[in-house]
PDB file of C-alpha atoms in Angstrom:
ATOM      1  CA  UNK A   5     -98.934  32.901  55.075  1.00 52.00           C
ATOM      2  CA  UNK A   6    -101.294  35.724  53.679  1.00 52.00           C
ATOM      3  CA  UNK A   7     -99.846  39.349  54.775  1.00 55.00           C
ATOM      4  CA  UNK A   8    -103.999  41.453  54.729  1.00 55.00           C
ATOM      5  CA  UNK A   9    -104.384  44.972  55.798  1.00 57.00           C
ATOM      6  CA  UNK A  10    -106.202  45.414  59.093  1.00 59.00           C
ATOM      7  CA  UNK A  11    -108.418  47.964  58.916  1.00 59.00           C
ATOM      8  CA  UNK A  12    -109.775  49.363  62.195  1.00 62.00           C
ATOM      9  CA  UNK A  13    -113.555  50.670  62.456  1.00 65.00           C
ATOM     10  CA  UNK A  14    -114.126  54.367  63.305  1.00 66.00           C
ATOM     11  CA  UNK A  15    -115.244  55.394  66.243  1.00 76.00           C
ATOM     12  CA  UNK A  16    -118.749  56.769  66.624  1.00 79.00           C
ATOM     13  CA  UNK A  17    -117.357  59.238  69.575  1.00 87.00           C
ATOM     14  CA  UNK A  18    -114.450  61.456  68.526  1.00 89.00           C
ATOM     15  CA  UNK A  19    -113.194  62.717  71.903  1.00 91.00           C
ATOM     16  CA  UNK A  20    -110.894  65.668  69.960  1.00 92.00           C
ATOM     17  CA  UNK A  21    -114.318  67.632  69.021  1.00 93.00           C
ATOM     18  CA  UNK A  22    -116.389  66.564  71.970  1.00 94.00           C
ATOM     19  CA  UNK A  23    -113.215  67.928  74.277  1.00 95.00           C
ATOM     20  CA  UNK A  24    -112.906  71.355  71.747  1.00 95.00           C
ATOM     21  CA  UNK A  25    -116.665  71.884  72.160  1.00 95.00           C
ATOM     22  CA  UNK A  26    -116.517  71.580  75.712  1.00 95.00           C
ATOM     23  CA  UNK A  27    -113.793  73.550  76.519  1.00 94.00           C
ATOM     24  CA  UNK A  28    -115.209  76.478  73.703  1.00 95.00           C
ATOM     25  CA  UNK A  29    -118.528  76.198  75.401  1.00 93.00           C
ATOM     26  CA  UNK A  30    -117.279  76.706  79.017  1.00 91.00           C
ATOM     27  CA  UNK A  31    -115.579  79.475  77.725  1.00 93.00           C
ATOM     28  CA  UNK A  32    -118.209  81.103  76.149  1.00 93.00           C
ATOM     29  CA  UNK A  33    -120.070  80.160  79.287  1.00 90.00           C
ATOM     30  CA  UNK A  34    -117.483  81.868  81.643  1.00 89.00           C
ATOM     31  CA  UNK A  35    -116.425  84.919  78.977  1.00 94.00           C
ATOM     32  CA  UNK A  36    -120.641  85.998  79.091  1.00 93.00           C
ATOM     33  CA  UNK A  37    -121.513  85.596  82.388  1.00 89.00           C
ATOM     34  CA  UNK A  38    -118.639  87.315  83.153  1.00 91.00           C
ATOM     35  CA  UNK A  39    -120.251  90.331  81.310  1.00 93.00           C
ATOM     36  CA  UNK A  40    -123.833  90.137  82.642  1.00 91.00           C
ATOM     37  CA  UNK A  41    -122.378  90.248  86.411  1.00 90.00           C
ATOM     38  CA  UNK A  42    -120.427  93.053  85.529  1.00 90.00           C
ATOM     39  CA  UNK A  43    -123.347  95.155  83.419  1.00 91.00           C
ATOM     40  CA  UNK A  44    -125.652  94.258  86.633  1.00 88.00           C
ATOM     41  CA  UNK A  45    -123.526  95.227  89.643  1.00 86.00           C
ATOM     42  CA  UNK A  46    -120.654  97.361  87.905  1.00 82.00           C
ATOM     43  CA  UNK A  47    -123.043  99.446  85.758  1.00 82.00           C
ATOM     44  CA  UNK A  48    -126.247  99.844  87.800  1.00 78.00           C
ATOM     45  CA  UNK A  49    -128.384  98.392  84.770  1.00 83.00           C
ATOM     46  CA  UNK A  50    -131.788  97.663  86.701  1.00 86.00           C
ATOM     47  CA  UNK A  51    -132.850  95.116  84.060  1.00 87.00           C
ATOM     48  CA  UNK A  52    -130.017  92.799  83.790  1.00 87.00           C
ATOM     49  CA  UNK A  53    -129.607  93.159  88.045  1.00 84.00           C
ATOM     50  CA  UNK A  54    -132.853  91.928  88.476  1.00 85.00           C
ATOM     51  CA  UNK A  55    -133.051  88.992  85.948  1.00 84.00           C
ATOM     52  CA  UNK A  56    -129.498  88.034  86.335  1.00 84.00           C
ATOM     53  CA  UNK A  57    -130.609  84.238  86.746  1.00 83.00           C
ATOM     54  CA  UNK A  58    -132.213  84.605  83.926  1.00 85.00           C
ATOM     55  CA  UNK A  59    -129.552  86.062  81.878  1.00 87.00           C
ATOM     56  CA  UNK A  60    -127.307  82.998  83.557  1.00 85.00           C
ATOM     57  CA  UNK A  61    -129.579  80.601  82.594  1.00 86.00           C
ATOM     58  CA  UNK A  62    -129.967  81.464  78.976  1.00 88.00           C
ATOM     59  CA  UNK A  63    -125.849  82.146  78.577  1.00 90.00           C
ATOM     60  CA  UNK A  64    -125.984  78.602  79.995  1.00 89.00           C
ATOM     61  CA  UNK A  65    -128.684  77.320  77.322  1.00 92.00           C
ATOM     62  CA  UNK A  66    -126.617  79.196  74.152  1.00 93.00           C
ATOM     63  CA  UNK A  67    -123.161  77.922  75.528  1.00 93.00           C
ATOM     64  CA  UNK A  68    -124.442  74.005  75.640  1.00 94.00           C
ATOM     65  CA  UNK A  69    -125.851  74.465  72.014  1.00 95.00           C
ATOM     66  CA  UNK A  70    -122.820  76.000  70.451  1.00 96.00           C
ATOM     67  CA  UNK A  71    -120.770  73.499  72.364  1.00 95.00           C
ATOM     68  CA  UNK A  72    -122.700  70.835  71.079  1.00 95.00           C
ATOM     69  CA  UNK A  73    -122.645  71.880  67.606  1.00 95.00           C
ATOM     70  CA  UNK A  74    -118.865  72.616  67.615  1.00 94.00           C
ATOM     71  CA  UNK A  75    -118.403  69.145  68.636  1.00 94.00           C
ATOM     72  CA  UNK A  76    -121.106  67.347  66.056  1.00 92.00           C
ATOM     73  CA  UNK A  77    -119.725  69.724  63.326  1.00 92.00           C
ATOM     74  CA  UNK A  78    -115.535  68.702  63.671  1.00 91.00           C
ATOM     75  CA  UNK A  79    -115.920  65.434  64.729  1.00 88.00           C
ATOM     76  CA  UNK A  80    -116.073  64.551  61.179  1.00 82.00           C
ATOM     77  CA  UNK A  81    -118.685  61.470  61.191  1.00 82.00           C
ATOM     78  CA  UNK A  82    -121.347  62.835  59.427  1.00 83.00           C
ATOM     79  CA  UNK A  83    -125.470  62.246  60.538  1.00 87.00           C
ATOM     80  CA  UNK A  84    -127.579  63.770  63.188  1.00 88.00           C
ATOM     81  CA  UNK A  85    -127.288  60.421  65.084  1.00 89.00           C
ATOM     82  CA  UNK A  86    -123.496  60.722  65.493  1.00 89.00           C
ATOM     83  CA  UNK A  87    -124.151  64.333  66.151  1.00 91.00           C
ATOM     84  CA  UNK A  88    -126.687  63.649  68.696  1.00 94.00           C
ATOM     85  CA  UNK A  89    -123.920  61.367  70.553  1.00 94.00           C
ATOM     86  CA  UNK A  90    -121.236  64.399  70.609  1.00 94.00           C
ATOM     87  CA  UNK A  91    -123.768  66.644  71.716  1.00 94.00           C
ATOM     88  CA  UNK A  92    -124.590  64.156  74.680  1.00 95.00           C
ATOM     89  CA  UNK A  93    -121.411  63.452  75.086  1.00 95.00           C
ATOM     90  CA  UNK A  94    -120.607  67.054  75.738  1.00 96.00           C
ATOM     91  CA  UNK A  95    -123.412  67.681  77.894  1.00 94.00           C
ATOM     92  CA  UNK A  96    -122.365  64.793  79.775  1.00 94.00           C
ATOM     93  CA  UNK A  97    -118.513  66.111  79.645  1.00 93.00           C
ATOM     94  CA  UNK A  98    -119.509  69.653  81.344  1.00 89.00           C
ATOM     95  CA  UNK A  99    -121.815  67.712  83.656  1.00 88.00           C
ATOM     96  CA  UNK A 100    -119.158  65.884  85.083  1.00 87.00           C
ATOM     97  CA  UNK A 101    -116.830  68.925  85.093  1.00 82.00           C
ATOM     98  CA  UNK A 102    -119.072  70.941  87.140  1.00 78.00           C
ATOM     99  CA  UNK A 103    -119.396  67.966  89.938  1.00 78.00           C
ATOM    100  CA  UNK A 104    -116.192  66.869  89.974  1.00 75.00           C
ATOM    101  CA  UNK A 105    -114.070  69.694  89.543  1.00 71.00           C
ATOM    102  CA  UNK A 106    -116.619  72.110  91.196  1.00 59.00           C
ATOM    103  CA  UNK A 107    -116.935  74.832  88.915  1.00 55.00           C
ATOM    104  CA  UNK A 108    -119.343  77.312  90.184  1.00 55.00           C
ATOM    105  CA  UNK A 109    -117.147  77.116  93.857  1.00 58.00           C
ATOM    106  CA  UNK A 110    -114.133  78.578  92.084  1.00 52.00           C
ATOM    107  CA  UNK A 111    -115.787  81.075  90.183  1.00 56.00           C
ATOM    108  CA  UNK A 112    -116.921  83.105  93.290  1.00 54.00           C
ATOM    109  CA  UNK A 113    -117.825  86.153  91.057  1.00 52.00           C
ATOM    110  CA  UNK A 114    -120.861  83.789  89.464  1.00 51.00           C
ATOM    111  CA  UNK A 115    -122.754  83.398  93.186  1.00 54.00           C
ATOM    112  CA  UNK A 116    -125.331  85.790  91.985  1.00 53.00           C
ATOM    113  CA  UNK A 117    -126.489  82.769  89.140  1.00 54.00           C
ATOM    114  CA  UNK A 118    -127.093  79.983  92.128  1.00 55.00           C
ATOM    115  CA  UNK A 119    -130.078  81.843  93.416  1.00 55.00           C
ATOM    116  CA  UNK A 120    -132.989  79.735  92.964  1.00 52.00           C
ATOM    117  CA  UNK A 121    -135.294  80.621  89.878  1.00 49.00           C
ATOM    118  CA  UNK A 122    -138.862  80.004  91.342  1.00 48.00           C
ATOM    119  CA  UNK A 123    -140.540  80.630  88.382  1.00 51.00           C
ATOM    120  CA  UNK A 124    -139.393  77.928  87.475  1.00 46.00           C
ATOM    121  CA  UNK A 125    -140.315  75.462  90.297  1.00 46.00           C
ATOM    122  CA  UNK A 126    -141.238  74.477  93.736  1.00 54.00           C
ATOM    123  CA  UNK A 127    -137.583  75.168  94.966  1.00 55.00           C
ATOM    124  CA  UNK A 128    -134.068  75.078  93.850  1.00 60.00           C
ATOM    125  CA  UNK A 129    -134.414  71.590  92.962  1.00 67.00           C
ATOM    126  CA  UNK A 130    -137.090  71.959  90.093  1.00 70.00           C
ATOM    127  CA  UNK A 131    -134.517  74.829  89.026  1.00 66.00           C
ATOM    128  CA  UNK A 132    -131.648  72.771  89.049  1.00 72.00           C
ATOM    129  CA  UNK A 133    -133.557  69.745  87.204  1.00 80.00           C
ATOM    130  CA  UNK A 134    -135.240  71.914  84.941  1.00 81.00           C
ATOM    131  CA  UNK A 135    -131.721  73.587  84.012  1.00 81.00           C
ATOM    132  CA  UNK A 136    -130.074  70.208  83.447  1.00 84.00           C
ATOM    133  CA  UNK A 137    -132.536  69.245  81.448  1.00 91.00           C
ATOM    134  CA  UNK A 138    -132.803  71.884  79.100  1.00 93.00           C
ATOM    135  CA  UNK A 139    -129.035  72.338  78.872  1.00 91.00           C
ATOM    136  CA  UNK A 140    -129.458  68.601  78.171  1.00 94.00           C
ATOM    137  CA  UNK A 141    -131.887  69.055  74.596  1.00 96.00           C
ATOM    138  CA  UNK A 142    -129.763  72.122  73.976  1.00 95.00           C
ATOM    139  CA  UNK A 143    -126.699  70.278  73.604  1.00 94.00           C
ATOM    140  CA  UNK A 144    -128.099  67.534  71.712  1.00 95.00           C
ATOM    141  CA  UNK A 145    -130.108  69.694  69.233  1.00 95.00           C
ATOM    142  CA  UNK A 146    -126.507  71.307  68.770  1.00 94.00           C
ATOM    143  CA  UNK A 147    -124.804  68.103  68.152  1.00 94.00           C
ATOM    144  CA  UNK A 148    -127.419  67.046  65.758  1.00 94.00           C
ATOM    145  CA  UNK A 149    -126.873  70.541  63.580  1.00 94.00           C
ATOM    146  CA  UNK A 150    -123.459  70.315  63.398  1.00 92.00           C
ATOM    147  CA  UNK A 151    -123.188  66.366  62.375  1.00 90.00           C
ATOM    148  CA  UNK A 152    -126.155  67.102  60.134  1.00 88.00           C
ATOM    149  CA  UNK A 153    -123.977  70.708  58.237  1.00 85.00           C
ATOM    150  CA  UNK A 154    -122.385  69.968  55.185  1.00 69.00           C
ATOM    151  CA  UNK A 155    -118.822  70.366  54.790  1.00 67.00           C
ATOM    152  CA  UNK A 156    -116.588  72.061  51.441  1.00 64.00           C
ATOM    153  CA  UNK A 157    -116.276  69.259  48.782  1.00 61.00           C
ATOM    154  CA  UNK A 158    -112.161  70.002  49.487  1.00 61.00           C
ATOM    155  CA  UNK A 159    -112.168  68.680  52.268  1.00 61.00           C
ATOM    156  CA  UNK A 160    -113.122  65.082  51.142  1.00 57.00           C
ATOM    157  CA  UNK A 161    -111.190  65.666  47.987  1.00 58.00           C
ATOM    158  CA  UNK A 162    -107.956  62.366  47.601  1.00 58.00           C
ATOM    159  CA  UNK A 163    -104.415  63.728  48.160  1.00 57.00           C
ATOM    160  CA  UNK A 164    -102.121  63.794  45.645  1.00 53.00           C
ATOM    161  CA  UNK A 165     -99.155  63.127  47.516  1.00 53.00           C
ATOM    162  CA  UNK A 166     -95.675  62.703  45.461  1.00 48.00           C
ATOM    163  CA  UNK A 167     -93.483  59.997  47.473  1.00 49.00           C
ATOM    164  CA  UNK A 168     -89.219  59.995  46.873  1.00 50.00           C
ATOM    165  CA  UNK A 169     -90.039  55.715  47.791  1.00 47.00           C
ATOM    166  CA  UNK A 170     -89.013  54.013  44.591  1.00 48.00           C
ATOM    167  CA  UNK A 171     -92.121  52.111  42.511  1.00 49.00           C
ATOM    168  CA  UNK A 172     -94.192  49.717  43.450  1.00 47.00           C
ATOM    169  CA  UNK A 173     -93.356  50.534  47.532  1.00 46.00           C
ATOM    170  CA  UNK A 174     -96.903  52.129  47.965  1.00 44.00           C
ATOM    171  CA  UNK A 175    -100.423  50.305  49.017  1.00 44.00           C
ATOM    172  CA  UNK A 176    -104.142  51.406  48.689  1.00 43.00           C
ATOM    173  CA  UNK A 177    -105.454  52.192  52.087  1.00 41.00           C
ATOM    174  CA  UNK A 178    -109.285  53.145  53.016  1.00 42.00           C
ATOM    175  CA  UNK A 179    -109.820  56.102  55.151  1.00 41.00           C
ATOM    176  CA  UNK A 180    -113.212  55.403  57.095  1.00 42.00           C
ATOM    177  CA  UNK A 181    -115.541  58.692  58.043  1.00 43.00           C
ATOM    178  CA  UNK A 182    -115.450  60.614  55.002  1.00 48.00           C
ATOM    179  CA  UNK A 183    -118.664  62.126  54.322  1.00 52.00           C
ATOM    180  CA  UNK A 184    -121.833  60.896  52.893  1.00 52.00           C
ATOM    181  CA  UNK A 185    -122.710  61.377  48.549  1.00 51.00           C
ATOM    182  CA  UNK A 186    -125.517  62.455  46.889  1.00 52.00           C
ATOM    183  CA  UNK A 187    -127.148  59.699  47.856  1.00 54.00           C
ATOM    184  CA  UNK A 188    -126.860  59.512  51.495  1.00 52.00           C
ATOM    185  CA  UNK A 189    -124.575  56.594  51.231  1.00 53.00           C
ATOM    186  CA  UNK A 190    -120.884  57.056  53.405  1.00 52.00           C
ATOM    187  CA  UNK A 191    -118.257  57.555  50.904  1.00 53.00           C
ATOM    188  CA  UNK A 192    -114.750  56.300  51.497  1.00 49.00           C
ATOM    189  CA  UNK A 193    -111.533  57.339  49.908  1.00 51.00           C
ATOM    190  CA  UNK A 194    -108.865  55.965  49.427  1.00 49.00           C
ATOM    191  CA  UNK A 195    -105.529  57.567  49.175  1.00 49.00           C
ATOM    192  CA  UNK A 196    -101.689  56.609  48.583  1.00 49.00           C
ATOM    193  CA  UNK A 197     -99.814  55.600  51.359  1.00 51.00           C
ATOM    194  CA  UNK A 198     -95.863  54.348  51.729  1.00 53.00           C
ATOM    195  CA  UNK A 199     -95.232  50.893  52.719  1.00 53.00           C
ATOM    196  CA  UNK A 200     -93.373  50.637  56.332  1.00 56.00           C
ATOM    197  CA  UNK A 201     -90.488  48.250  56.003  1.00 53.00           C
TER     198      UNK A 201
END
């Protein structure tokens, strides 16, 4: 009987960056609305009171971009397609958040950003579709930034692990994901690994 190495595919979703975008985007999200309700009914600042929705809605636009590019950036699998799945994926992530766990009812201080926008729209509705959807290209744009950045060379770089196992108790194994080359082809390493006995 043949003993092979089973090598298992990468995933094209890595739910570690999509769940560390999320979360840094909500809180960027939270952490600036935060401030415009306070500079608008704390301070008496005329400008911000009156556009508040508007200053919601673009916190809301920046947030979804940023979280998307966090999560298309340290996922790791380089190319604005994979980056274009995190930053879905992320959008999709808050989405279901907001529904599900019902954000904007425990944030009572945040009321002031439900208002309708009817620039916008016929209604709340257009505003709420018209929201979605731009958080929606936001996100996705972000995602495909961050898959598409380049990352230090050091990163990719083999380690050069020393191992107290005795010769000839170590195999080759492929690490999957690495990066692209020069010439837009993935590159794989490989690195040292111990044997399991």
């Amino acid at each position: 009987m043949v003993n092979r190495d089973q090598y298992a595919r990468p995933t094209l979703i890595r739910w570690g960056s999509v769940l560390a975008g999320a979360v840094i985007g909500l809180a960027l999200l939270v952490l600036t609305s935060t401030l415009w309700v306070a500079l608008a009914e704390g301070s008496g600042i005329d400008a911000i009171d009156r556009n508040l929705h508007w200053y919601g809605f673009g916190t809301a636009v920046v947030a979804l971009l940023l979280a998307g590019l966090l999560a298309g950036w340290l996922s790791g699998v380089r190319g604005a397609g994979a980056g274009l799945f995190h930053g879905l994926t992320v959008w999709g992530l808050i989405l279901l958040g907001t529904i599900v766990i019902a954000i904007p009812q425990a944030f009572q201080p945040f009321a002031a950003f439900t208002s309708p926008l009817p620039e916008l729209g016929a209604g709340p509705l257009w505003a709420t579709f018209l929201s979605l959807l731009i958080g929606l290209v936001a996100a996705a744009a972000g995602g495909m930034l961050g898959g598409g950045l380049s990352r230090p060379a050091w990163l990719y770089a083999p380690t050069a692990g020393h191992s107290d196992e005795p010769a000839g108790t170590h195999r080759r194994d492929v690490e999957f994901g690495s990066g692209i080359d020069g010439a837009g082809r993935i590159e794989h390493r490989e690195r040292e690994r111990p044997l399991r006995t």
